[in-house]
C-alpha atoms as a PDB file:
ATOM      1  CA  MET A   1      69.119  82.309  97.430  1.00  0.00           C
ATOM      2  CA  LYS A   2      69.976  85.130  99.807  1.00  0.00           C
ATOM      3  CA  ARG A   3      70.801  83.946 103.312  1.00  0.00           C
ATOM      4  CA  SER A   4      69.973  85.742 106.542  1.00  0.00           C
ATOM      5  CA  LEU A   5      72.857  87.288 108.475  1.00  0.00           C
ATOM      6  CA  VAL A   6      72.704  84.392 110.956  1.00  0.00           C
ATOM      7  CA  GLU A   7      73.041  81.886 108.113  1.00  0.00           C
ATOM      8  CA  GLN A   8      76.104  83.658 106.681  1.00  0.00           C
ATOM      9  CA  GLU A   9      78.391  81.675 108.954  1.00  0.00           C
ATOM     10  CA  THR A  10      82.089  80.931 108.535  1.00  0.00           C
ATOM     11  CA  VAL A  11      83.924  77.859 109.806  1.00  0.00           C
ATOM     12  CA  ILE A  12      87.728  77.671 109.879  1.00  0.00           C
ATOM     13  CA  LEU A  13      89.279  74.234 110.376  1.00  0.00           C
ATOM     14  CA  TYR A  14      92.932  73.393 110.902  1.00  0.00           C
ATOM     15  CA  ASN A  15      95.093  71.026 112.902  1.00  0.00           C
ATOM     16  CA  GLN A  16      98.661  70.990 114.181  1.00  0.00           C
ATOM     17  CA  ALA A  17      99.870  68.394 111.646  1.00  0.00           C
ATOM     18  CA  GLU A  18      99.068  70.333 108.459  1.00  0.00           C
ATOM     19  CA  GLN A  19     100.192  73.753 107.221  1.00  0.00           C
ATOM     20  CA  MET A  20      96.869  74.594 105.551  1.00  0.00           C
ATOM     21  CA  ALA A  21      93.505  75.619 107.005  1.00  0.00           C
ATOM     22  CA  GLU A  22      90.107  75.103 105.413  1.00  0.00           C
ATOM     23  CA  VAL A  23      87.691  78.026 105.318  1.00  0.00           C
ATOM     24  CA  TYR A  24      84.015  77.216 104.722  1.00  0.00           C
ATOM     25  CA  SER A  25      81.785  80.275 104.480  1.00  0.00           C
ATOM     26  CA  HIS A  26      78.470  81.658 103.289  1.00  0.00           C
ATOM     27  CA  ASP A  27      79.574  85.260 103.939  1.00  0.00           C
ATOM     28  CA  PRO A  28      79.520  86.933 100.493  1.00  0.00           C
ATOM     29  CA  ARG A  29      82.160  89.534 101.400  1.00  0.00           C
ATOM     30  CA  LEU A  30      84.576  86.905 102.713  1.00  0.00           C
ATOM     31  CA  LEU A  31      83.967  84.658  99.688  1.00  0.00           C
ATOM     32  CA  LYS A  32      84.694  87.603  97.378  1.00  0.00           C
ATOM     33  CA  LYS A  33      87.922  88.336  99.242  1.00  0.00           C
ATOM     34  CA  LEU A  34      88.967  84.665  99.161  1.00  0.00           C
ATOM     35  CA  ALA A  35      88.270  84.509  95.407  1.00  0.00           C
ATOM     36  CA  GLN A  36      90.419  87.605  94.837  1.00  0.00           C
ATOM     37  CA  LEU A  37      93.236  86.157  96.934  1.00  0.00           C
ATOM     38  CA  ALA A  38      92.997  82.796  95.147  1.00  0.00           C
ATOM     39  CA  GLU A  39      93.352  84.580  91.814  1.00  0.00           C
ATOM     40  CA  LYS A  40      96.313  86.607  93.061  1.00  0.00           C
ATOM     41  CA  TYR A  41      98.035  83.719  94.920  1.00  0.00           C
ATOM     42  CA  PRO A  42      96.892  80.514  93.177  1.00  0.00           C
ATOM     43  CA  GLU A  43      99.812  78.470  94.540  1.00  0.00           C
ATOM     44  CA  GLN A  44      98.825  79.228  98.160  1.00  0.00           C
ATOM     45  CA  ILE A  45      95.054  79.802  98.243  1.00  0.00           C
ATOM     46  CA  ARG A  46      92.799  77.358  96.429  1.00  0.00           C
ATOM     47  CA  GLN A  47      89.075  77.001  96.032  1.00  0.00           C
ATOM     48  CA  LYS A  48      87.979  73.464  96.916  1.00  0.00           C
ATOM     49  CA  GLU A  49      84.230  73.727  96.483  1.00  0.00           C
ATOM     50  CA  GLU A  50      81.715  76.498  95.932  1.00  0.00           C
ATOM     51  CA  HIS A  51      81.944  77.781  99.520  1.00  0.00           C
ATOM     52  CA  SER A  52      85.258  76.267 100.609  1.00  0.00           C
ATOM     53  CA  TYR A  53      88.897  77.384 100.280  1.00  0.00           C
ATOM     54  CA  THR A  54      92.228  76.159 101.603  1.00  0.00           C
ATOM     55  CA  VAL A  55      94.585  78.835 102.913  1.00  0.00           C
ATOM     56  CA  PRO A  56      97.936  78.748 104.719  1.00  0.00           C
ATOM     57  CA  LYS A  57      97.460  78.646 108.483  1.00  0.00           C
ATOM     58  CA  CYS A  58      99.581  81.788 108.768  1.00  0.00           C
ATOM     59  CA  CYS A  59      96.646  83.655 107.165  1.00  0.00           C
ATOM     60  CA  VAL A  60      94.404  82.795 110.139  1.00  0.00           C
ATOM     61  CA  LEU A  61      94.897  85.399 112.866  1.00  0.00           C
ATOM     62  CA  ILE A  62      93.329  86.062 116.222  1.00  0.00           C
ATOM     63  CA  ARG A  63      94.449  89.276 117.838  1.00  0.00           C
ATOM     64  CA  GLU A  64      93.480  91.206 120.901  1.00  0.00           C
ATOM     65  CA  PRO A  65      90.937  93.975 120.383  1.00  0.00           C
ATOM     66  CA  TYR A  66      92.083  97.576 120.087  1.00  0.00           C
ATOM     67  CA  SER A  67      91.809  99.580 123.297  1.00  0.00           C
ATOM     68  CA  GLU A  68      89.792 102.777 123.195  1.00  0.00           C
ATOM     69  CA  ALA A  69      93.027 104.772 123.650  1.00  0.00           C
ATOM     70  CA  ARG A  70      94.551 103.056 120.601  1.00  0.00           C
ATOM     71  CA  ARG A  71      91.433 103.764 118.519  1.00  0.00           C
ATOM     72  CA  ILE A  72      91.505 107.453 119.467  1.00  0.00           C
ATOM     73  CA  ALA A  73      95.225 107.723 118.676  1.00  0.00           C
ATOM     74  CA  ALA A  74      94.732 106.058 115.264  1.00  0.00           C
ATOM     75  CA  ARG A  75      91.770 108.332 114.508  1.00  0.00           C
ATOM     76  CA  GLU A  76      93.857 111.425 115.345  1.00  0.00           C
ATOM     77  CA  ARG A  77      96.786 110.229 113.205  1.00  0.00           C
ATOM     78  CA  ALA A  78      94.393 109.687 110.286  1.00  0.00           C
ATOM     79  CA  LYS A  79      92.873 113.159 110.688  1.00  0.00           C
ATOM     80  CA  THR A  80      96.311 114.772 110.921  1.00  0.00           C
ATOM     81  CA  GLY A  81      97.475 112.880 107.830  1.00  0.00           C
ATOM     82  CA  GLY A  82      94.402 113.910 105.849  1.00  0.00           C
ATOM     83  CA  TYR A  83      93.054 110.364 105.441  1.00  0.00           C
ATOM     84  CA  LYS A  84      89.525 110.171 104.037  1.00  0.00           C
ATOM     85  CA  PRO A  85      87.700 106.841 104.305  1.00  0.00           C
ATOM     86  CA  PRO A  86      86.293 105.389 101.081  1.00  0.00           C
ATOM     87  CA  LYS A  87      82.696 106.198 100.186  1.00  0.00           C
ATOM     88  CA  ARG A  88      80.382 103.269 100.766  1.00  0.00           C
ATOM     89  CA  ASN A  89      77.154 102.722  98.941  1.00  0.00           C
ATOM     90  CA  LYS A  90      74.051 102.411 101.084  1.00  0.00           C
ATOM     91  CA  ASP A  91      73.569  98.715 100.164  1.00  0.00           C
ATOM     92  CA  SER A  92      77.047  97.557 101.292  1.00  0.00           C
ATOM     93  CA  LYS A  93      75.823  96.457 104.727  1.00  0.00           C
ATOM     94  CA  THR A  94      73.010  94.300 103.361  1.00  0.00           C
ATOM     95  CA  GLU A  95      75.260  91.811 101.534  1.00  0.00           C
END
């Protein structure tokens, strides 16, 4: 069953006593990424249930947003370096 964008929520739970965090999600892109990481790092990232994974807390990051000046500088560096973004198919935003 395909869920609406509102229903594709993600919940991250962790506490100060444990080194692992639990990620519960219905976001298909995040679930795909978690599955790939679990395959690559099975000793650190584990699938608990269909929509639930445990990950090291160090994988959970909250950072400050980029300033507009930083975005412009990064864009210019990419243009100067000849970076071309990957082609996306038209259905990639509807997942």
